[in-house]
Amino acid sequence: MANGGTVDVHRDIAAIDVACDGGRVCLSVVRARARILPLRIEIMEKHPLGSQAIAPLGNAWMPIVVAPAGPLDPDLVVAFRASPHQGVNYRRGVWHRPLIALDGDGDFLVIDREGEGENLVLERLAEPLEVPVPDSIRIRPAFLLVHARSGRV
């Protein structure tokens, strides 16, 4: 609790990792256009120099499509659906689908790394994947942590 008991604080809920090679925190607000299911995944991305956190600023649902760090293996791609009250922090090197919204356009806060070095790697899949996204998932509210070593939640 803070501010005389009027605010619940969930402090340090994501390991924001941006300091590699002198990087700094970059806050952005982005608008994602709505997509419909099932998702056709043709490209994945990763950030080798820092984590990337994304949190909805409104009522947008967000699909989370991930694969473990390392060489991209389409057989290890998994998908989740985050509610408008959940965010994600992709750890350094974790493969993920670039941001999209479900059920309407959405605004999102993105906490990313800015600085020297290439922090974005895009890889086109040899064959596109059609990924089902479950209607709901049970995760800790606020931030889903996808671990770089296992890709597991």
CSV table of N, CA and C in Angstrom, one decimal:
chain,number,residue,atom,x,y,z
A,1,MET,N,0.8,-1.2,0.0
A,1,MET,CA,0.0,0.0,0.0
A,1,MET,C,0.9,1.3,0.0
A,2,ALA,N,0.4,2.3,-0.6
A,2,ALA,CA,1.1,3.6,-0.7
A,2,ALA,C,0.0,4.7,-0.7
A,3,ASN,N,0.5,5.9,-0.6
A,3,ASN,CA,-0.3,7.1,-0.7
A,3,ASN,C,-1.5,7.0,0.4
A,4,GLY,N,-1.1,6.7,1.6
A,4,GLY,CA,-2.1,6.7,2.7
A,4,GLY,C,-3.1,5.5,2.6
A,5,GLY,N,-2.7,4.4,1.9
A,5,GLY,CA,-3.6,3.3,1.8
A,5,GLY,C,-4.5,3.4,0.6
A,6,THR,N,-4.3,4.3,-0.3
A,6,THR,CA,-5.2,4.5,-1.4
A,6,THR,C,-4.7,3.9,-2.7
A,7,VAL,N,-3.5,3.3,-2.7
A,7,VAL,CA,-2.9,2.7,-3.9
A,7,VAL,C,-2.3,1.4,-3.5
A,8,ASP,N,-2.6,0.3,-4.3
A,8,ASP,CA,-1.9,-0.9,-4.2
A,8,ASP,C,-0.7,-0.9,-5.1
A,9,VAL,N,0.5,-1.3,-4.6
A,9,VAL,CA,1.7,-1.2,-5.4
A,9,VAL,C,2.2,-2.6,-5.6
A,10,HIS,N,2.4,-3.0,-6.9
A,10,HIS,CA,3.0,-4.3,-7.2
A,10,HIS,C,4.4,-3.9,-7.8
A,11,ARG,N,5.4,-3.8,-6.9
A,11,ARG,CA,6.7,-3.3,-7.2
A,11,ARG,C,7.6,-4.4,-7.8
A,12,ASP,N,8.4,-4.0,-8.7
A,12,ASP,CA,9.4,-4.8,-9.3
A,12,ASP,C,8.9,-6.1,-9.9
A,13,ILE,N,7.8,-6.0,-10.7
A,13,ILE,CA,7.1,-7.2,-11.2
A,13,ILE,C,7.8,-7.8,-12.5
A,14,ALA,N,8.7,-7.1,-13.1
A,14,ALA,CA,9.4,-7.6,-14.3
A,14,ALA,C,10.8,-7.2,-14.3
A,15,ALA,N,11.7,-8.1,-14.7
A,15,ALA,CA,13.1,-7.8,-14.8
A,15,ALA,C,13.4,-7.1,-16.1
A,16,ILE,N,13.4,-5.8,-16.1
A,16,ILE,CA,13.7,-5.0,-17.3
A,16,ILE,C,15.2,-5.0,-17.4
A,17,ASP,N,15.6,-5.5,-18.5
A,17,ASP,CA,17.0,-5.8,-18.8
A,17,ASP,C,17.4,-5.0,-20.1
A,18,VAL,N,18.0,-3.8,-19.9
A,18,VAL,CA,18.4,-3.0,-21.0
A,18,VAL,C,19.8,-2.5,-21.0
A,19,ALA,N,20.6,-2.8,-20.0
A,19,ALA,CA,21.9,-2.1,-19.8
A,19,ALA,C,23.0,-2.7,-20.7
A,20,CYS,N,22.8,-3.8,-21.4
A,20,CYS,CA,23.8,-4.4,-22.2
A,20,CYS,C,24.4,-3.3,-23.2
A,21,ASP,N,25.6,-3.2,-23.3
A,21,ASP,CA,26.3,-2.3,-24.2
A,21,ASP,C,25.9,-0.9,-24.1
A,22,GLY,N,25.6,-0.4,-22.9
A,22,GLY,CA,25.2,0.9,-22.6
A,22,GLY,C,23.8,1.3,-23.0
A,23,GLY,N,22.9,0.3,-23.1
A,23,GLY,CA,21.5,0.6,-23.5
A,23,GLY,C,20.8,1.4,-22.4
A,24,ARG,N,19.7,2.0,-22.8
A,24,ARG,CA,18.8,2.7,-21.8
A,24,ARG,C,17.4,2.4,-22.0
A,25,VAL,N,16.6,2.6,-21.0
A,25,VAL,CA,15.1,2.4,-21.1
A,25,VAL,C,14.5,3.3,-22.1
A,26,CYS,N,13.6,2.7,-22.9
A,26,CYS,CA,12.8,3.5,-23.9
A,26,CYS,C,11.4,3.1,-23.7
A,27,LEU,N,10.5,4.1,-23.3
A,27,LEU,CA,9.1,3.9,-23.2
A,27,LEU,C,8.4,4.4,-24.4
A,28,SER,N,7.5,3.6,-25.0
A,28,SER,CA,6.7,4.0,-26.1
A,28,SER,C,5.3,3.6,-25.9
A,29,VAL,N,4.4,4.3,-26.6
A,29,VAL,CA,3.0,3.9,-26.7
A,29,VAL,C,2.8,3.6,-28.1
A,30,VAL,N,2.2,2.4,-28.4
A,30,VAL,CA,2.0,1.9,-29.7
A,30,VAL,C,0.5,1.5,-29.9
A,31,ARG,N,0.0,1.7,-31.1
A,31,ARG,CA,-1.4,1.3,-31.4
A,31,ARG,C,-1.2,0.0,-32.3
A,32,ALA,N,-1.8,-1.1,-31.9
A,32,ALA,CA,-1.8,-2.3,-32.6
A,32,ALA,C,-3.2,-2.5,-33.3
A,33,ARG,N,-3.2,-2.8,-34.5
A,33,ARG,CA,-4.4,-3.0,-35.3
A,33,ARG,C,-5.0,-4.4,-35.0
A,34,ALA,N,-6.3,-4.6,-34.9
A,34,ALA,CA,-6.9,-5.8,-34.5
A,34,ALA,C,-6.7,-6.9,-35.6
A,35,ARG,N,-6.5,-8.1,-35.2
A,35,ARG,CA,-6.4,-9.3,-36.0
A,35,ARG,C,-7.5,-10.3,-35.6
A,36,ILE,N,-7.8,-11.2,-36.5
A,36,ILE,CA,-8.8,-12.2,-36.1
A,36,ILE,C,-8.1,-13.5,-36.0
A,37,LEU,N,-8.7,-14.5,-35.3
A,37,LEU,CA,-8.2,-15.8,-35.1
A,37,LEU,C,-8.7,-16.7,-36.2
A,38,PRO,N,-7.9,-17.8,-36.6
A,38,PRO,CA,-6.6,-18.1,-36.0
A,38,PRO,C,-5.5,-17.3,-36.6
A,39,LEU,N,-4.5,-17.2,-35.8
A,39,LEU,CA,-3.3,-16.3,-36.3
A,39,LEU,C,-2.5,-17.1,-37.3
A,40,ARG,N,-2.1,-16.4,-38.3
A,40,ARG,CA,-1.1,-17.0,-39.3
A,40,ARG,C,0.2,-16.3,-38.9
A,41,ILE,N,1.2,-17.1,-38.5
A,41,ILE,CA,2.5,-16.6,-38.1
A,41,ILE,C,3.5,-16.8,-39.2
A,42,GLU,N,4.0,-15.7,-39.7
A,42,GLU,CA,5.0,-15.8,-40.8
A,42,GLU,C,6.4,-15.3,-40.4
A,43,ILE,N,6.4,-14.5,-39.3
A,43,ILE,CA,7.7,-14.0,-38.9
A,43,ILE,C,7.7,-13.9,-37.3
A,44,MET,N,8.9,-14.1,-36.8
A,44,MET,CA,9.1,-14.0,-35.3
A,44,MET,C,10.2,-13.0,-35.1
A,45,GLU,N,10.3,-12.5,-33.9
A,45,GLU,CA,11.4,-11.6,-33.6
A,45,GLU,C,12.0,-11.9,-32.3
A,46,LYS,N,13.2,-11.4,-32.0
A,46,LYS,CA,13.8,-11.5,-30.7
A,46,LYS,C,14.6,-10.2,-30.5
A,47,HIS,N,15.0,-10.0,-29.2
A,47,HIS,CA,15.8,-8.8,-28.8
A,47,HIS,C,17.0,-9.3,-28.1
A,48,PRO,N,18.1,-9.4,-28.8
A,48,PRO,CA,19.3,-10.0,-28.1
A,48,PRO,C,20.0,-9.2,-27.1
A,49,LEU,N,19.7,-7.9,-27.1
A,49,LEU,CA,20.4,-7.0,-26.1
A,49,LEU,C,19.6,-6.5,-25.0
A,50,GLY,N,18.3,-6.9,-24.9
A,50,GLY,CA,17.5,-6.4,-23.8
A,50,GLY,C,16.1,-7.1,-23.8
A,51,SER,N,15.5,-7.0,-22.7
A,51,SER,CA,14.1,-7.5,-22.6
A,51,SER,C,13.1,-6.5,-23.3
A,52,GLN,N,11.9,-6.9,-23.4
A,52,GLN,CA,10.8,-6.0,-24.0
A,52,GLN,C,9.6,-6.3,-23.2
A,53,ALA,N,9.0,-5.3,-22.5
A,53,ALA,CA,7.8,-5.5,-21.8
A,53,ALA,C,6.7,-4.8,-22.5
A,54,ILE,N,5.5,-5.4,-22.5
A,54,ILE,CA,4.3,-4.8,-23.2
A,54,ILE,C,3.1,-4.9,-22.3
A,55,ALA,N,2.4,-3.8,-22.1
A,55,ALA,CA,1.2,-3.8,-21.2
A,55,ALA,C,0.1,-3.1,-21.9
A,56,PRO,N,-1.1,-3.6,-22.0
A,56,PRO,CA,-2.2,-2.9,-22.6
A,56,PRO,C,-2.6,-1.7,-21.8
A,57,LEU,N,-3.0,-0.6,-22.5
A,57,LEU,CA,-3.4,0.6,-21.8
A,57,LEU,C,-5.0,0.8,-21.9
A,58,GLY,N,-5.6,-0.2,-22.4
A,58,GLY,CA,-7.1,-0.1,-22.5
A,58,GLY,C,-7.7,-1.5,-22.4
A,59,ASN,N,-8.6,-1.8,-23.3
A,59,ASN,CA,-9.3,-3.1,-23.2
A,59,ASN,C,-8.9,-4.1,-24.3
A,60,ALA,N,-7.7,-4.0,-24.8
A,60,ALA,CA,-7.3,-4.9,-25.9
A,60,ALA,C,-6.8,-6.2,-25.3
A,61,TRP,N,-7.2,-7.3,-26.0
A,61,TRP,CA,-6.6,-8.6,-25.7
A,61,TRP,C,-5.4,-8.8,-26.6
A,62,MET,N,-4.4,-9.4,-26.0
A,62,MET,CA,-3.1,-9.6,-26.8
A,62,MET,C,-2.7,-11.1,-26.9
A,63,PRO,N,-2.5,-11.6,-28.1
A,63,PRO,CA,-1.9,-12.9,-28.2
A,63,PRO,C,-0.5,-12.9,-27.9
A,64,ILE,N,0.0,-13.9,-27.1
A,64,ILE,CA,1.4,-14.0,-26.8
A,64,ILE,C,1.9,-15.3,-27.5
A,65,VAL,N,2.7,-15.1,-28.5
A,65,VAL,CA,3.2,-16.3,-29.3
A,65,VAL,C,4.7,-16.3,-29.1
A,66,VAL,N,5.3,-17.4,-28.5
A,66,VAL,CA,6.7,-17.4,-28.1
A,66,VAL,C,7.3,-18.7,-28.5
A,67,ALA,N,8.7,-18.7,-28.5
A,67,ALA,CA,9.5,-19.9,-28.6
A,67,ALA,C,10.8,-19.6,-27.8
A,68,PRO,N,11.4,-20.6,-27.4
A,68,PRO,CA,12.6,-20.5,-26.5
A,68,PRO,C,13.8,-19.7,-27.3
A,69,ALA,N,14.6,-19.1,-26.5
A,69,ALA,CA,15.8,-18.5,-27.1
A,69,ALA,C,16.7,-19.6,-27.8
A,70,GLY,N,17.6,-19.1,-28.6
A,70,GLY,CA,18.4,-20.0,-29.4
A,70,GLY,C,17.9,-20.1,-30.8
A,71,PRO,N,18.3,-21.0,-31.6
A,71,PRO,CA,17.9,-21.1,-33.0
A,71,PRO,C,16.3,-21.3,-33.0
A,72,LEU,N,15.6,-20.6,-33.8
A,72,LEU,CA,14.2,-20.6,-33.9
A,72,LEU,C,13.7,-22.0,-34.4
A,73,ASP,N,12.9,-22.6,-33.5
A,73,ASP,CA,12.4,-24.0,-33.8
A,73,ASP,C,10.8,-23.8,-33.9
A,74,PRO,N,10.2,-23.9,-35.1
A,74,PRO,CA,8.8,-23.7,-35.2
A,74,PRO,C,8.0,-24.7,-34.4
A,75,ASP,N,8.6,-25.9,-34.1
A,75,ASP,CA,7.9,-26.9,-33.4
A,75,ASP,C,7.7,-26.6,-31.9
A,76,LEU,N,8.5,-25.6,-31.4
A,76,LEU,CA,8.4,-25.1,-30.0
A,76,LEU,C,7.6,-23.9,-29.8
A,77,VAL,N,7.0,-23.4,-30.9
A,77,VAL,CA,6.1,-22.2,-30.8
A,77,VAL,C,4.9,-22.5,-30.0
A,78,VAL,N,4.6,-21.7,-29.0
A,78,VAL,CA,3.3,-21.8,-28.2
A,78,VAL,C,2.6,-20.5,-28.1
A,79,ALA,N,1.3,-20.6,-27.9
A,79,ALA,CA,0.5,-19.3,-27.9
A,79,ALA,C,-0.3,-19.3,-26.6
A,80,PHE,N,-0.5,-18.0,-26.1
A,80,PHE,CA,-1.4,-17.7,-25.0
A,80,PHE,C,-2.2,-16.5,-25.4
A,81,ARG,N,-3.2,-16.3,-24.6
A,81,ARG,CA,-4.0,-15.0,-24.7
A,81,ARG,C,-3.9,-14.3,-23.4
A,82,ALA,N,-3.4,-13.0,-23.5
A,82,ALA,CA,-3.4,-12.2,-22.3
A,82,ALA,C,-4.6,-11.3,-22.3
A,83,SER,N,-5.2,-11.1,-21.1
A,83,SER,CA,-6.4,-10.2,-21.0
A,83,SER,C,-5.9,-8.8,-21.0
A,84,PRO,N,-6.9,-7.8,-21.1
A,84,PRO,CA,-6.5,-6.4,-21.0
A,84,PRO,C,-5.9,-6.0,-19.7
A,85,HIS,N,-5.8,-6.9,-18.7
A,85,HIS,CA,-5.3,-6.6,-17.4
A,85,HIS,C,-3.9,-7.3,-17.2
A,86,GLN,N,-3.4,-7.9,-18.2
A,86,GLN,CA,-2.1,-8.6,-18.1
A,86,GLN,C,-1.1,-8.1,-19.2
A,87,GLY,N,0.1,-8.1,-18.8
A,87,GLY,CA,1.2,-7.8,-19.7
A,87,GLY,C,2.2,-8.9,-19.9
A,88,VAL,N,3.2,-8.6,-20.6
A,88,VAL,CA,4.3,-9.6,-20.8
A,88,VAL,C,5.6,-8.9,-20.8
A,89,ASN,N,6.6,-9.6,-20.3
A,89,ASN,CA,8.0,-9.2,-20.3
A,89,ASN,C,8.8,-10.3,-21.0
A,90,TYR,N,9.2,-10.1,-22.3
A,90,TYR,CA,10.0,-11.1,-23.0
A,90,TYR,C,11.4,-10.9,-22.6
A,91,ARG,N,12.0,-11.9,-22.1
A,91,ARG,CA,13.4,-11.8,-21.7
A,91,ARG,C,14.3,-11.8,-22.9
A,92,ARG,N,15.5,-11.3,-22.7
A,92,ARG,CA,16.5,-11.2,-23.8
A,92,ARG,C,16.6,-12.5,-24.5
A,93,GLY,N,16.4,-12.4,-25.9
A,93,GLY,CA,16.7,-13.5,-26.7
A,93,GLY,C,15.5,-14.4,-27.0
A,94,VAL,N,14.3,-14.2,-26.3
A,94,VAL,CA,13.2,-15.1,-26.5
A,94,VAL,C,12.5,-14.7,-27.8
A,95,TRP,N,12.2,-15.7,-28.6
A,95,TRP,CA,11.5,-15.4,-29.9
A,95,TRP,C,10.0,-15.1,-29.6
A,96,HIS,N,9.4,-14.2,-30.3
A,96,HIS,CA,8.0,-13.8,-30.1
A,96,HIS,C,7.4,-13.2,-31.4
A,97,ARG,N,6.1,-13.3,-31.5
A,97,ARG,CA,5.4,-12.7,-32.6
A,97,ARG,C,5.4,-11.2,-32.3
A,98,PRO,N,5.7,-10.4,-33.3
A,98,PRO,CA,5.5,-8.9,-33.1
A,98,PRO,C,4.1,-8.6,-32.6
A,99,LEU,N,4.0,-7.5,-31.9
A,99,LEU,CA,2.7,-7.1,-31.2
A,99,LEU,C,1.5,-7.0,-32.2
A,100,ILE,N,0.4,-7.6,-31.7
A,100,ILE,CA,-0.9,-7.5,-32.4
A,100,ILE,C,-1.9,-7.5,-31.3
A,101,ALA,N,-3.1,-7.0,-31.7
A,101,ALA,CA,-4.2,-7.0,-30.7
A,101,ALA,C,-5.3,-7.9,-31.3
A,102,LEU,N,-6.1,-8.4,-30.4
A,102,LEU,CA,-7.3,-9.2,-30.7
A,102,LEU,C,-8.6,-8.4,-30.3
A,103,ASP,N,-9.7,-8.6,-31.0
A,103,ASP,CA,-11.0,-8.1,-30.6
A,103,ASP,C,-11.0,-6.6,-30.6
A,104,GLY,N,-10.3,-5.9,-31.5
A,104,GLY,CA,-10.3,-4.5,-31.6
A,104,GLY,C,-8.9,-3.9,-31.5
A,105,ASP,N,-8.7,-2.7,-32.1
A,105,ASP,CA,-7.4,-2.0,-32.0
A,105,ASP,C,-7.1,-1.8,-30.5
A,106,GLY,N,-5.8,-1.7,-30.2
A,106,GLY,CA,-5.4,-1.4,-28.9
A,106,GLY,C,-4.2,-0.6,-28.7
A,107,ASP,N,-4.1,0.2,-27.7
A,107,ASP,CA,-2.9,0.9,-27.3
A,107,ASP,C,-2.2,0.2,-26.2
A,108,PHE,N,-0.8,0.2,-26.4
A,108,PHE,CA,0.0,-0.6,-25.5
A,108,PHE,C,1.2,0.2,-25.1
A,109,LEU,N,1.6,0.1,-23.8
A,109,LEU,CA,2.9,0.7,-23.3
A,109,LEU,C,4.0,-0.4,-23.6
A,110,VAL,N,5.0,0.1,-24.3
A,110,VAL,CA,6.2,-0.8,-24.6
A,110,VAL,C,7.4,-0.3,-23.8
A,111,ILE,N,8.0,-1.1,-23.0
A,111,ILE,CA,9.3,-0.8,-22.4
A,111,ILE,C,10.4,-1.6,-23.0
A,112,ASP,N,11.3,-0.9,-23.7
A,112,ASP,CA,12.2,-1.6,-24.6
A,112,ASP,C,13.6,-1.0,-24.3
A,113,ARG,N,14.6,-1.4,-25.1
A,113,ARG,CA,16.0,-0.9,-25.0
A,113,ARG,C,16.2,0.0,-26.2
A,114,GLU,N,16.9,1.1,-25.9
A,114,GLU,CA,17.4,2.0,-26.9
A,114,GLU,C,18.9,2.2,-26.7
A,115,GLY,N,19.6,2.3,-27.8
A,115,GLY,CA,21.1,2.5,-27.7
A,115,GLY,C,21.8,1.8,-28.8
A,116,GLU,N,23.1,1.8,-28.7
A,116,GLU,CA,24.0,1.2,-29.7
A,116,GLU,C,23.7,-0.3,-29.8
A,117,GLY,N,24.0,-0.8,-31.0
A,117,GLY,CA,23.9,-2.3,-31.2
A,117,GLY,C,22.5,-2.6,-31.8
A,118,GLU,N,22.4,-3.7,-32.4
A,118,GLU,CA,21.2,-4.2,-33.1
A,118,GLU,C,20.4,-5.0,-32.1
A,119,ASN,N,19.3,-4.5,-31.6
A,119,ASN,CA,18.5,-5.2,-30.7
A,119,ASN,C,17.2,-5.8,-31.3
A,120,LEU,N,17.1,-5.9,-32.5
A,120,LEU,CA,16.0,-6.6,-33.2
A,120,LEU,C,16.5,-7.5,-34.2
A,121,VAL,N,16.1,-8.8,-34.1
A,121,VAL,CA,16.3,-9.8,-35.1
A,121,VAL,C,15.0,-10.4,-35.6
A,122,LEU,N,14.8,-10.3,-36.9
A,122,LEU,CA,13.5,-10.8,-37.5
A,122,LEU,C,13.9,-12.1,-38.2
A,123,GLU,N,13.0,-13.1,-38.1
A,123,GLU,CA,13.2,-14.3,-38.8
A,123,GLU,C,11.9,-14.8,-39.5
A,124,ARG,N,11.9,-14.9,-40.8
A,124,ARG,CA,10.8,-15.4,-41.5
A,124,ARG,C,10.7,-16.9,-41.4
A,125,LEU,N,9.6,-17.5,-41.1
A,125,LEU,CA,9.5,-18.9,-41.0
A,125,LEU,C,9.4,-19.5,-42.4
A,126,ALA,N,10.1,-20.7,-42.6
A,126,ALA,CA,10.1,-21.3,-43.9
A,126,ALA,C,8.7,-21.6,-44.4
A,127,GLU,N,7.8,-22.1,-43.4
A,127,GLU,CA,6.4,-22.3,-43.7
A,127,GLU,C,5.6,-21.6,-42.6
A,128,PRO,N,4.6,-20.8,-43.0
A,128,PRO,CA,3.8,-20.1,-42.0
A,128,PRO,C,3.1,-21.1,-41.1
A,129,LEU,N,2.9,-20.7,-39.8
A,129,LEU,CA,2.2,-21.5,-38.8
A,129,LEU,C,0.8,-20.9,-38.6
A,130,GLU,N,-0.2,-21.8,-38.4
A,130,GLU,CA,-1.5,-21.3,-38.0
A,130,GLU,C,-1.6,-21.7,-36.5
A,131,VAL,N,-1.6,-20.7,-35.7
A,131,VAL,CA,-1.5,-20.9,-34.2
A,131,VAL,C,-2.9,-20.7,-33.6
A,132,PRO,N,-3.4,-21.7,-32.9
A,132,PRO,CA,-4.6,-21.4,-32.1
A,132,PRO,C,-4.3,-20.7,-30.8
A,133,VAL,N,-5.1,-19.7,-30.4
A,133,VAL,CA,-4.8,-19.0,-29.2
A,133,VAL,C,-6.0,-19.3,-28.3
A,134,PRO,N,-5.7,-19.9,-27.1
A,134,PRO,CA,-6.8,-20.3,-26.2
A,134,PRO,C,-7.6,-19.1,-25.8
A,135,ASP,N,-8.9,-19.3,-25.4
A,135,ASP,CA,-9.7,-18.2,-25.0
A,135,ASP,C,-9.2,-17.5,-23.7
A,136,SER,N,-8.6,-18.2,-22.8
A,136,SER,CA,-8.1,-17.6,-21.6
A,136,SER,C,-6.9,-18.4,-21.1
A,137,ILE,N,-6.1,-17.8,-20.3
A,137,ILE,CA,-5.0,-18.5,-19.6
A,137,ILE,C,-5.0,-18.1,-18.1
A,138,ARG,N,-4.4,-18.9,-17.3
A,138,ARG,CA,-4.3,-18.6,-15.9
A,138,ARG,C,-2.9,-18.3,-15.6
A,139,ILE,N,-2.6,-17.0,-15.5
A,139,ILE,CA,-1.2,-16.6,-15.2
A,139,ILE,C,-1.3,-15.5,-14.1
A,140,ARG,N,-0.2,-15.3,-13.4
A,140,ARG,CA,-0.2,-14.2,-12.4
A,140,ARG,C,-0.6,-12.9,-13.0
A,141,PRO,N,-1.5,-12.2,-12.4
A,141,PRO,CA,-1.9,-10.9,-13.0
A,141,PRO,C,-0.7,-10.0,-13.1
A,142,ALA,N,-0.7,-9.1,-14.0
A,142,ALA,CA,0.3,-8.1,-14.3
A,142,ALA,C,1.3,-8.5,-15.3
A,143,PHE,N,2.2,-9.4,-15.0
A,143,PHE,CA,3.2,-9.7,-16.1
A,143,PHE,C,3.5,-11.2,-16.2
A,144,LEU,N,3.5,-11.7,-17.4
A,144,LEU,CA,3.8,-13.0,-17.7
A,144,LEU,C,5.3,-13.0,-18.0
A,145,LEU,N,6.1,-13.8,-17.4
A,145,LEU,CA,7.5,-13.8,-17.6
A,145,LEU,C,7.8,-15.1,-18.5
A,146,VAL,N,8.4,-14.8,-19.6
A,146,VAL,CA,8.8,-15.9,-20.5
A,146,VAL,C,10.3,-16.1,-20.3
A,147,HIS,N,10.7,-17.2,-19.8
A,147,HIS,CA,12.1,-17.4,-19.5
A,147,HIS,C,12.9,-17.8,-20.7
A,148,ALA,N,14.0,-17.1,-20.9
A,148,ALA,CA,14.9,-17.2,-22.1
A,148,ALA,C,15.4,-18.6,-22.2
A,149,ARG,N,15.8,-19.3,-21.1
A,149,ARG,CA,16.4,-20.6,-21.2
A,149,ARG,C,15.4,-21.7,-21.7
A,150,SER,N,14.2,-21.6,-21.1
A,150,SER,CA,13.3,-22.7,-21.4
A,150,SER,C,12.1,-22.3,-22.3
A,151,GLY,N,11.8,-21.0,-22.4
A,151,GLY,CA,10.7,-20.5,-23.1
A,151,GLY,C,9.4,-20.7,-22.4
A,152,ARG,N,9.5,-21.3,-21.2
A,152,ARG,CA,8.3,-21.7,-20.4
A,152,ARG,C,7.8,-20.5,-19.6
A,153,VAL,N,6.6,-20.5,-19.3
A,153,VAL,CA,6.0,-19.5,-18.4
A,153,VAL,C,6.4,-19.7,-17.0
